[in-house]
Structures are given as C-alpha cells and as structure tokens.
Tab-separated table of C-alpha atoms in Angstrom:
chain	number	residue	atom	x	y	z
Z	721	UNK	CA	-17.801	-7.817	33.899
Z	722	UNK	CA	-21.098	-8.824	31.724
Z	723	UNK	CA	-19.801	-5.650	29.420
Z	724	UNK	CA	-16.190	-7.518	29.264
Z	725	UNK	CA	-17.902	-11.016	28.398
Z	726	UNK	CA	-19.877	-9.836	25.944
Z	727	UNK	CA	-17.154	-8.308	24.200
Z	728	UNK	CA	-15.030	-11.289	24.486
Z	729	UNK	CA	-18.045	-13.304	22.854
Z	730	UNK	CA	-17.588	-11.016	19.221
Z	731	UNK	CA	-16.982	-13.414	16.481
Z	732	UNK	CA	-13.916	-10.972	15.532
Z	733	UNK	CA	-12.152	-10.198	18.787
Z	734	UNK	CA	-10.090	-13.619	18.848
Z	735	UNK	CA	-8.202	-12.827	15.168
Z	736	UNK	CA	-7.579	-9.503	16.973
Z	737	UNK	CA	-5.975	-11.119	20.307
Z	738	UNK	CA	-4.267	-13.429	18.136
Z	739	UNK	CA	-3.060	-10.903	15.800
Z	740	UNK	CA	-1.384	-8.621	18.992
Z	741	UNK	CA	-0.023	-11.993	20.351
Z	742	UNK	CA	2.012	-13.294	17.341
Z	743	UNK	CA	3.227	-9.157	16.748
Z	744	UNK	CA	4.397	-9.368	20.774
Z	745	UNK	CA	6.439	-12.164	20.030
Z	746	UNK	CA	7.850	-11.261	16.885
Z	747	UNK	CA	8.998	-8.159	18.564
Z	748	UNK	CA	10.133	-9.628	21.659
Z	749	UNK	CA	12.072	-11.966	19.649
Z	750	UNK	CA	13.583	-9.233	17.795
Z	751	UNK	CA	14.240	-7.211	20.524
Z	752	UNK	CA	11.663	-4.391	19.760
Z	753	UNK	CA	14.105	-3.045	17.006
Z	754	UNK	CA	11.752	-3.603	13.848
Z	755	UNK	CA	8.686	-3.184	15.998
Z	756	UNK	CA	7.896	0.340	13.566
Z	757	UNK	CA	8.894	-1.520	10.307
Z	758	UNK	CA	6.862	-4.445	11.146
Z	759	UNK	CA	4.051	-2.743	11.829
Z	760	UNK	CA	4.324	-0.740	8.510
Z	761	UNK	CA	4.595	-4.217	6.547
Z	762	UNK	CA	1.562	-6.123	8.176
Z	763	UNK	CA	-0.816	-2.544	7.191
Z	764	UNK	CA	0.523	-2.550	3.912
Z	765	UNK	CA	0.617	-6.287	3.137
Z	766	UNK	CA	-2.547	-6.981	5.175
Z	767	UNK	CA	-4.672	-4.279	2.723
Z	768	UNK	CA	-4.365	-6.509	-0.320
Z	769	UNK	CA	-6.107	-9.207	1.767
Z	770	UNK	CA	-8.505	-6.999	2.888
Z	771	UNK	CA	-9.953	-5.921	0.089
Z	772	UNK	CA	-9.992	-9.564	-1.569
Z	773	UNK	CA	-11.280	-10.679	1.900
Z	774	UNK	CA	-14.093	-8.247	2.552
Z	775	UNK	CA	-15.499	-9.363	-1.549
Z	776	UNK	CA	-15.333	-12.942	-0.823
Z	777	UNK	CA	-16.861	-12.133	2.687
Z	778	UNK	CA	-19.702	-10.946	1.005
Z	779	UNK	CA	-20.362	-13.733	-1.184
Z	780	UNK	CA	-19.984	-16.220	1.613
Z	781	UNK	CA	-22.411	-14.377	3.494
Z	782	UNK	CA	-25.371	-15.485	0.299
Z	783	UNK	CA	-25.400	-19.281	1.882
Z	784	UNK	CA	-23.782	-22.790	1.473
Z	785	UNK	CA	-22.085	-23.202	-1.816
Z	786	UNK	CA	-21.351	-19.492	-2.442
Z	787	UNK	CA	-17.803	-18.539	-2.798
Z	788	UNK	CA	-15.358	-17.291	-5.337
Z	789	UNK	CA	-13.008	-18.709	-7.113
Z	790	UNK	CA	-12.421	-16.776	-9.773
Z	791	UNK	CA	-10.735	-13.685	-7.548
Z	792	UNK	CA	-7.051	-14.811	-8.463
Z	793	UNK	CA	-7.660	-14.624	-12.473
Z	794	UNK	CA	-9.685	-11.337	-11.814
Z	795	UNK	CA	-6.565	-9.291	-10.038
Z	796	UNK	CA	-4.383	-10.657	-12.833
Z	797	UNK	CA	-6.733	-9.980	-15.496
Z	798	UNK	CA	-7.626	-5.932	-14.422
Z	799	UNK	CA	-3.832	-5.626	-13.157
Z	800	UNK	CA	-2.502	-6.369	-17.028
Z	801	UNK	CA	-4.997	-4.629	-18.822
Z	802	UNK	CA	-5.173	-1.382	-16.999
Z	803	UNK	CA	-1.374	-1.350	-16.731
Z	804	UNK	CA	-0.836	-2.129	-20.646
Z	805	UNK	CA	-4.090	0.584	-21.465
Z	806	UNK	CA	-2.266	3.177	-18.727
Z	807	UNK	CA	1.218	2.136	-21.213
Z	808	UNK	CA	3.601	3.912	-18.137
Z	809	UNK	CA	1.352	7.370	-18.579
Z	810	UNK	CA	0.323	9.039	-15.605
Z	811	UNK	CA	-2.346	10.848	-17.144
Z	812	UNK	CA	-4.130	7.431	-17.643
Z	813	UNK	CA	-3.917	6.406	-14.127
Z	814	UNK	CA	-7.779	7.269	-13.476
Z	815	UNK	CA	-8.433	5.772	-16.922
Z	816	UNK	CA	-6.952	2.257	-15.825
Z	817	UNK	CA	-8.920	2.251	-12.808
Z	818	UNK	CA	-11.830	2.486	-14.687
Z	819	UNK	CA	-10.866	-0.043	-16.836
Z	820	UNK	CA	-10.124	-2.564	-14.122
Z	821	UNK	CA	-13.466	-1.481	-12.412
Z	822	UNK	CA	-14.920	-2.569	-15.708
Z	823	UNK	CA	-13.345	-5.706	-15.560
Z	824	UNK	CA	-14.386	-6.822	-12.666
Z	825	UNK	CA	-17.625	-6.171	-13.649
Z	826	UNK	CA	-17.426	-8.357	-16.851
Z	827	UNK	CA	-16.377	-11.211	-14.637
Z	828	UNK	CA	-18.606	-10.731	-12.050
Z	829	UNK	CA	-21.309	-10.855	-14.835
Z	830	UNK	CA	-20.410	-13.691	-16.496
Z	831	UNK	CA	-19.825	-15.338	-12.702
Z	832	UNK	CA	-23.093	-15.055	-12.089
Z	833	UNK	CA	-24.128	-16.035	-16.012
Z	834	UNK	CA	-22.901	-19.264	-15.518
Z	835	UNK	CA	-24.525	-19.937	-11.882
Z	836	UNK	CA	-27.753	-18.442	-12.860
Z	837	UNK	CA	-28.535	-19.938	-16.395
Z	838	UNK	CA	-26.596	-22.869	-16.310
Z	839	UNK	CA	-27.323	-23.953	-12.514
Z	840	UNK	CA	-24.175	-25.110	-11.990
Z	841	UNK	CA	-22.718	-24.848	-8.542
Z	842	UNK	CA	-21.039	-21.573	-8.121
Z	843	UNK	CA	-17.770	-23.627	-7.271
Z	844	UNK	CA	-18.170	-24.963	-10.258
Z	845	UNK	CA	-18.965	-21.950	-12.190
Z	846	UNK	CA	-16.863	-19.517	-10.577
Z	847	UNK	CA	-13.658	-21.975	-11.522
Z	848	UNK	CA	-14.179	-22.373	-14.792
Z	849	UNK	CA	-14.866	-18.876	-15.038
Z	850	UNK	CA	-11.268	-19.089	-13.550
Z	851	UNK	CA	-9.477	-20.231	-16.866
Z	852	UNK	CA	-11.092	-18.334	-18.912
Z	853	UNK	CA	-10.191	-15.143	-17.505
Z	854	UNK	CA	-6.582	-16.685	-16.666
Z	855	UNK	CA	-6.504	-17.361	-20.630
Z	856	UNK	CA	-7.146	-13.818	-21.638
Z	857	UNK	CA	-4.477	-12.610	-18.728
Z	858	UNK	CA	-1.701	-14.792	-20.488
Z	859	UNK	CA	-2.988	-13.822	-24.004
Z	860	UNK	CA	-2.758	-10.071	-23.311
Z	861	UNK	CA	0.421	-10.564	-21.238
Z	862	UNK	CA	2.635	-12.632	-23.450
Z	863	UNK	CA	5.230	-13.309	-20.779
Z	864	UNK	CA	6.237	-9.523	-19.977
Z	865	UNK	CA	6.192	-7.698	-16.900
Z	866	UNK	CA	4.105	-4.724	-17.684
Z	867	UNK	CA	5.406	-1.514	-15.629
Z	868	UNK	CA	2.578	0.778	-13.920
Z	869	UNK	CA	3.489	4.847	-14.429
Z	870	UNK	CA	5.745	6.561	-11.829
Z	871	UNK	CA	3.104	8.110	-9.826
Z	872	UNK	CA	0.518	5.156	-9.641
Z	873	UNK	CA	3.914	3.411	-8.416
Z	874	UNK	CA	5.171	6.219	-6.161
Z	875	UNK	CA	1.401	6.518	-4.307
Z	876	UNK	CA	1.320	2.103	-4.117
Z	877	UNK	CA	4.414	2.298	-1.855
Z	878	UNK	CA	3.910	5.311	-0.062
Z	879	UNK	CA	2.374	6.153	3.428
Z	880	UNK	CA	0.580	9.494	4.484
Z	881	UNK	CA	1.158	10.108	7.939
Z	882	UNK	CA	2.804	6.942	8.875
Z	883	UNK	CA	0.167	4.776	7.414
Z	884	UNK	CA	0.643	2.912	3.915
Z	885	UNK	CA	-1.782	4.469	1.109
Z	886	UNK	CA	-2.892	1.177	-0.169
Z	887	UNK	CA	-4.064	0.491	3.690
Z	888	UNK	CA	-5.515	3.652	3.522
Z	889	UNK	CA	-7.804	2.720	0.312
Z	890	UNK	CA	-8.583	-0.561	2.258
Z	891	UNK	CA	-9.931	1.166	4.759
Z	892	UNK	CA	-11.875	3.529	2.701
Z	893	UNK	CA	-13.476	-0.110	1.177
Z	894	UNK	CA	-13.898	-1.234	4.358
Z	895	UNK	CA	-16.184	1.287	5.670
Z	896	UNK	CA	-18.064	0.983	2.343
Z	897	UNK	CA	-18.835	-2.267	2.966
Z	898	UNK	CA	-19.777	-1.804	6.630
Z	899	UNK	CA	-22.487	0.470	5.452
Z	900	UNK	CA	-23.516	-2.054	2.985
Z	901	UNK	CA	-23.738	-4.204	5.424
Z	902	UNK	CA	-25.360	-2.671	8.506
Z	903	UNK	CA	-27.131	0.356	6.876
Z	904	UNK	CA	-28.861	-0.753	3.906
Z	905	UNK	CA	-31.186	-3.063	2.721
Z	906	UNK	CA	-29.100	-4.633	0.518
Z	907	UNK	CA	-26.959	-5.694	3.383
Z	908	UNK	CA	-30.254	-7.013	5.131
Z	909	UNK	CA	-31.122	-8.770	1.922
Z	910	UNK	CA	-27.636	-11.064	1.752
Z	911	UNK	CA	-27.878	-11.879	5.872
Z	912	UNK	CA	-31.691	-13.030	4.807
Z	913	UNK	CA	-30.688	-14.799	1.716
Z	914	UNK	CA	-28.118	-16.504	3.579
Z	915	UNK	CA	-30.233	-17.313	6.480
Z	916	UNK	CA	-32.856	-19.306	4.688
Z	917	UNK	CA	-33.132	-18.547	0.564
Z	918	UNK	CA	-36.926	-19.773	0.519
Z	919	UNK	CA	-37.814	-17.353	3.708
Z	920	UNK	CA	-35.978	-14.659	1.732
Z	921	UNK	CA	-37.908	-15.055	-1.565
Z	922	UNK	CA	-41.255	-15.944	0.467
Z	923	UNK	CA	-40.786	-12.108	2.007
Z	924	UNK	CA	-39.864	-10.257	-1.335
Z	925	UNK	CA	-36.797	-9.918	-1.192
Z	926	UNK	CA	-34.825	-9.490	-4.835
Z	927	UNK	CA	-33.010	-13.094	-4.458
Z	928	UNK	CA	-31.829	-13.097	-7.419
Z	929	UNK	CA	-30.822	-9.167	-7.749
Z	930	UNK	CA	-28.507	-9.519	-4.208
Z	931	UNK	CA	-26.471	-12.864	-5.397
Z	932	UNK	CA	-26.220	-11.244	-8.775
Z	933	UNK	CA	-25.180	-7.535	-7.380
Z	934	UNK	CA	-22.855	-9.660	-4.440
Z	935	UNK	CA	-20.888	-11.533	-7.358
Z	936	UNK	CA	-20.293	-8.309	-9.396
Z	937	UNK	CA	-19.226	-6.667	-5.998
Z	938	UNK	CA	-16.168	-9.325	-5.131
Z	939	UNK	CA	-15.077	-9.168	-8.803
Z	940	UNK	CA	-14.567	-5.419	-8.266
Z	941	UNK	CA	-13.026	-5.399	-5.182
Z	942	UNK	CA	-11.097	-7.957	-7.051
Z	943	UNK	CA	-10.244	-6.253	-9.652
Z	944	UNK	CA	-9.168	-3.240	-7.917
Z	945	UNK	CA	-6.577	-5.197	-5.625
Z	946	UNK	CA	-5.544	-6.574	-8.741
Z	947	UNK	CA	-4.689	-2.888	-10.074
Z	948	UNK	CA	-3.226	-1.786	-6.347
Z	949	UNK	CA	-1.189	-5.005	-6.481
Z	950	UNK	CA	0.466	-4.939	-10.204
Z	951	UNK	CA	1.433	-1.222	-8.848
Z	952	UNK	CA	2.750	-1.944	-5.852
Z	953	UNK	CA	4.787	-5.045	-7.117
Z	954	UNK	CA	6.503	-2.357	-9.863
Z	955	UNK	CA	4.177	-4.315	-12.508
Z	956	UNK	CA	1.796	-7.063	-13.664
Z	957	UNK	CA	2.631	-10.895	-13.540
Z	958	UNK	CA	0.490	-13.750	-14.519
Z	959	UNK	CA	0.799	-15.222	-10.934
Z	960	UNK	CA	0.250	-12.303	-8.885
Z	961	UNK	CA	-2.896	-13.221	-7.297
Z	962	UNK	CA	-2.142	-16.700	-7.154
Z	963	UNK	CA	-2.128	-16.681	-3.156
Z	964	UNK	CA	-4.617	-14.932	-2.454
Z	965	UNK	CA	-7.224	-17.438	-3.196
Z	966	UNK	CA	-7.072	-19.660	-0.050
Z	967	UNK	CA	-5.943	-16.305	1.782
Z	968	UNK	CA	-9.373	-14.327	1.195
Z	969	UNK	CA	-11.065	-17.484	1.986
Z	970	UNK	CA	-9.123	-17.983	5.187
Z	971	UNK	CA	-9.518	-14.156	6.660
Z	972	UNK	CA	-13.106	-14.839	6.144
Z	973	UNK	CA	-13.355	-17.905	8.035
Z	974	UNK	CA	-10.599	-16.610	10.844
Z	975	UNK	CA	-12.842	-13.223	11.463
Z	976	UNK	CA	-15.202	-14.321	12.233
Z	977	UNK	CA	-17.968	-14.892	9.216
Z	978	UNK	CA	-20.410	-18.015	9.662
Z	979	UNK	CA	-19.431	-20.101	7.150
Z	980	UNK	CA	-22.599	-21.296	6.237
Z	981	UNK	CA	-24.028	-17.694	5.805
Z	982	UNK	CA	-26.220	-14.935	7.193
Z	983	UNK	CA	-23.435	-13.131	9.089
Z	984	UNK	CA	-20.495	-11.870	8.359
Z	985	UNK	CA	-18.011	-8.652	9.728
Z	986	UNK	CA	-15.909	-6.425	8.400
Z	987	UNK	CA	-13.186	-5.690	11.702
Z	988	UNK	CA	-12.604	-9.924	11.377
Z	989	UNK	CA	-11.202	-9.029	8.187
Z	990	UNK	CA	-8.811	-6.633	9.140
Z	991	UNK	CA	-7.695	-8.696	12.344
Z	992	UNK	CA	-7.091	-12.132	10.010
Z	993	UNK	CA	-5.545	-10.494	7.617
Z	994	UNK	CA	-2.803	-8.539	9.884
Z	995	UNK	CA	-3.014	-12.298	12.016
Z	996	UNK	CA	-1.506	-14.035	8.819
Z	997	UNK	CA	0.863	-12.000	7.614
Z	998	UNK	CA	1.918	-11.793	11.096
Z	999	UNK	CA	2.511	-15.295	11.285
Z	1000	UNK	CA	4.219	-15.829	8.581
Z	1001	UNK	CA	6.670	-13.096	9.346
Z	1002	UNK	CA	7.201	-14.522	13.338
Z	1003	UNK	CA	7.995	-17.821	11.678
Z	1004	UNK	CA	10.278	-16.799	9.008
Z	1005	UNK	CA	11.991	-14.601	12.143
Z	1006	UNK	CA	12.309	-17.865	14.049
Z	1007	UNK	CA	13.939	-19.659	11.031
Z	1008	UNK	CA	11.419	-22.012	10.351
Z	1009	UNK	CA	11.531	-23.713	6.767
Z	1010	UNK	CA	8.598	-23.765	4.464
Z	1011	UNK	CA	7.150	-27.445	5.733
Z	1012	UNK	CA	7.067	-26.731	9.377
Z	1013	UNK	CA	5.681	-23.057	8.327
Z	1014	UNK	CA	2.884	-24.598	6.937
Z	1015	UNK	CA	2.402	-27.071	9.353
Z	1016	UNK	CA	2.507	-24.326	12.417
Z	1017	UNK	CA	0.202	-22.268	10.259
Z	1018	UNK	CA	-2.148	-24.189	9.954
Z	1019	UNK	CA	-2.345	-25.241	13.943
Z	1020	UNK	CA	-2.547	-21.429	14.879
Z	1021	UNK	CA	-5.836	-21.099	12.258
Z	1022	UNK	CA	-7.561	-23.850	13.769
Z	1023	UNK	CA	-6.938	-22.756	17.053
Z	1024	UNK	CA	-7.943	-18.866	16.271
Z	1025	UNK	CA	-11.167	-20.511	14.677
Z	1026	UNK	CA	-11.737	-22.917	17.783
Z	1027	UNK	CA	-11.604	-20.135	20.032
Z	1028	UNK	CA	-13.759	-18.360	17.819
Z	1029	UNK	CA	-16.504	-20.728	17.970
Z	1030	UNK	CA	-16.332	-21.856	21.193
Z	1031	UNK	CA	-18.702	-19.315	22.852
Z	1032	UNK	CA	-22.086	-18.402	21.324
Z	1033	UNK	CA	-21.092	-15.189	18.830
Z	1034	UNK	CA	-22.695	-12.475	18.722
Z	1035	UNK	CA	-21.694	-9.280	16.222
C-alpha cells in the first residue's frame, strides 16, 4: 500500500489517469469501434505537443518569469524555410533539417540576446522576438503553401509497427531530454537555477551558460516540430503553430512541472499532451460546439492540475 501511495503522489500520474479516463469514454461512447483509430490520432497529434512541450518544459524549469513565447513564430519560421530550401527534393530532406536546426538556433540566440543584454523580462523579450521572426515567416512565404518532398511527406504520416513516425521521433526527444535532465549536470544546473538563482551562482554553477543553452534548446525543439509539422500538414502555413503556444504551456503545467521552477518531468508531457487532444476529440464526439468546448476544457485542466497538487509531489 505505501508503494501504491507513493506512486499515486507523482506529479505526472494524474494527466495519465485523466488521459485513460477521457479515451474510456470516448470509446464507450463510440461503442469501441474507433478505439484503434483513436488511439493512432492522439500518438500522432499528441507528438507535435510533445516536442514543443518538453522545450518550453525546460525553460520553465530556469525560475519565475522564464517561458517562451516565441515557439509559434519559430515552427513557422524553420517549417517555410527548410521546405522552400528542400524546393519538393528529396535529396534535400537532411539538408532542411539542418537548416531548421539552424534556425532555431538563431532564435534561440537572439532570445536570449534580448533577455541577457537588454534585461528585459523574458516575456517581454521572447514576444517581441515573436514578430520579428513572424515578419521574416510572412516575408519568405508570400501567401503560398509551400509543399514538403514526397518522402519527407510519406515518413510524416506514416507509422512503423502500428505507431506514428512523428511519435516515434518524439519519443526519441523525449528520452534525450530525460537524460538531460536526470543524468547530467546540465540538468542539475537548471533544477538549481530554478530553485534559488543566487544559491546557484553562489555554488559555481554556469548561470548564465544553462539559461542561455535552455533558450537555444526550446527554439530547436521548436524548430524541428515546426519542420515535422509543415510535413505532416502536406506544407508550410503562416499560422501553423499558432496553437501551440498556450498548448506547450498547458502540457507543462498539466504534467506535472512546478511552475515556479526547479522541477520538471518528461512522462507529464506525454500524459497532457495525449489528455488534450483527448478531450477535445470526446467533446467534438459528444457534439459539443466550440463555446461549451472551451468552457468544459478548461474545467477538466483545473481539475487535472488540482488533483495534481493536492498531495505533496514527489518525481
């Protein structure tokens, strides 16, 4: 029983239970006909906000005041580009990854540029970062839907063994991260940093290295769901990562991540991110119209989150 009880007190179990009780329903409801096809949405659906998720995760995890703004801009930016550089040619596919990846490191960069040597709030910074990078996305774009080459397309909506590729990359990321995380010192450095900032500098810790390295990390992961995305959706639009702002904020709070820094998980990510495309989907099934949608939505997050905090976490 103490075994059972401690499990039940991880931060990330609830978005889990949660996730499994809304995917039950839907499935009840639907008389366990689409119960395969559902399943094969949520993994596919849920990567993108995974991989946003698990960048802005990291940033939270720096402290107070650290998040990301700019991630929405960044996946539109590195989706255009490396689809108009790639110009429907498969032997460019690796190319155009490499060309996002660069990307996102420009605008993690000049994320951190603005925070650092103009100490402004990274809110503030990370926003107006935002429009920039949104400007040079419409510039390049020009109003046309830029097609990604056959086999980046083919491999976006694709599964191997059951399970959708893109999932498959997510979870490749994921278990990056996790070793970030819980087996190196950089992942002991952002917990410490986001613990107490002083305390962190006061024991030697590269301050100043971490935020910088975090920022440049969540503009990658960025940028690459930006490039999964535009070849998934059959091509680049300017609004294509226009949800996923409040969405890789939310599966951060709903998995479990303390808000105000220090700790953070990767499996939370994974079990908000399945939880709200799950919800969405069960409410859609019920016939629910887009203002009670967001209404219900929004009850079921606080109530994941409540649960969440109610007994003392522990990872």
């Amino acid at each position: 029983m103490s075994r059972l009880a401690a499990f039940t007190k991880k931060p990330w179990i609830w978005s889990f239970a949660a996730t499994v009780a809304v995917w039950v329903i839907t499935v009840m409801f639907t008389g366990g006909a689409s119960s395969f096809g559902l399943s094969h949405a949520a993994l596919t659906f849920a990567a993108f906000s995974v991989i946003v998720g698990i960048g802005q995760m990291f940033v939270i995890t720096l402290g107070p005041g650290n998040i990301d703004l700019c991630v929405p801009a960044t996946m539109t930016l590195s989706g255009t580009l490396a689809l108009k550089f790639m110009d429907v040619s498969d032997s460019l596919i690796l190319p155009g990854l490499l060309i996002a990846i660069l990307i996102g490191i420009a605008v993690g960069i000049g994320n951190y540029t603005l925070i650092k040597l103009l100490r402004i709030p990274p809110i503030i910074a990370t926003l107006s970062m935002s429009f920039i990078v949104q400007s040079i996305a419409i510039w390049s774009n020009r109003g046309l839907r830029i097609r990604p080459p056959e086999t980046l397309a083919n491999f976006a909506i694709s599964s191997t063994f059951g399970i959708p590729n893109v999932a498959l990359v997510a979870l490749f990321l994921s278990v990056i991260a996790w070793v970030l995380l819980d087996r190196s010192f950089y992942g002991r450095w952002i917990s410490a940093i986001g613990q107490s900032t002083f305390a962190a500098r006061m024991t030697g810790i590269p301050v100043d290295g971490a935020r910088f390295a975090t920022y440049v990390f969540c503009s990658v992961l960025a940028a690459i769901a930006g490039y999964l995305l535009a070849s998934f959706s059959g091509g680049a639009a300017l609004n294509m990562g226009s949800e996923y702002l409040l969405m890789s904020i939310a599966v951060v709070v709903i998995g479990g991540t303390a808000v105000a820094g220090g700790d953070s998980n990767v499996p939370g990510i994974w079990g908000a991110s399945l939880f709200m495309f799950l919800v969405v989907s069960m409410l859609n099934t019920y016939g629910f119209g887009a203002g009670a949608r967001l209404i219900l939505t929004g009850l079921i997050i606080i109530s994941v989150i409540f649960l969440a905090s109610g007994p003392k976490a522990t990872r």
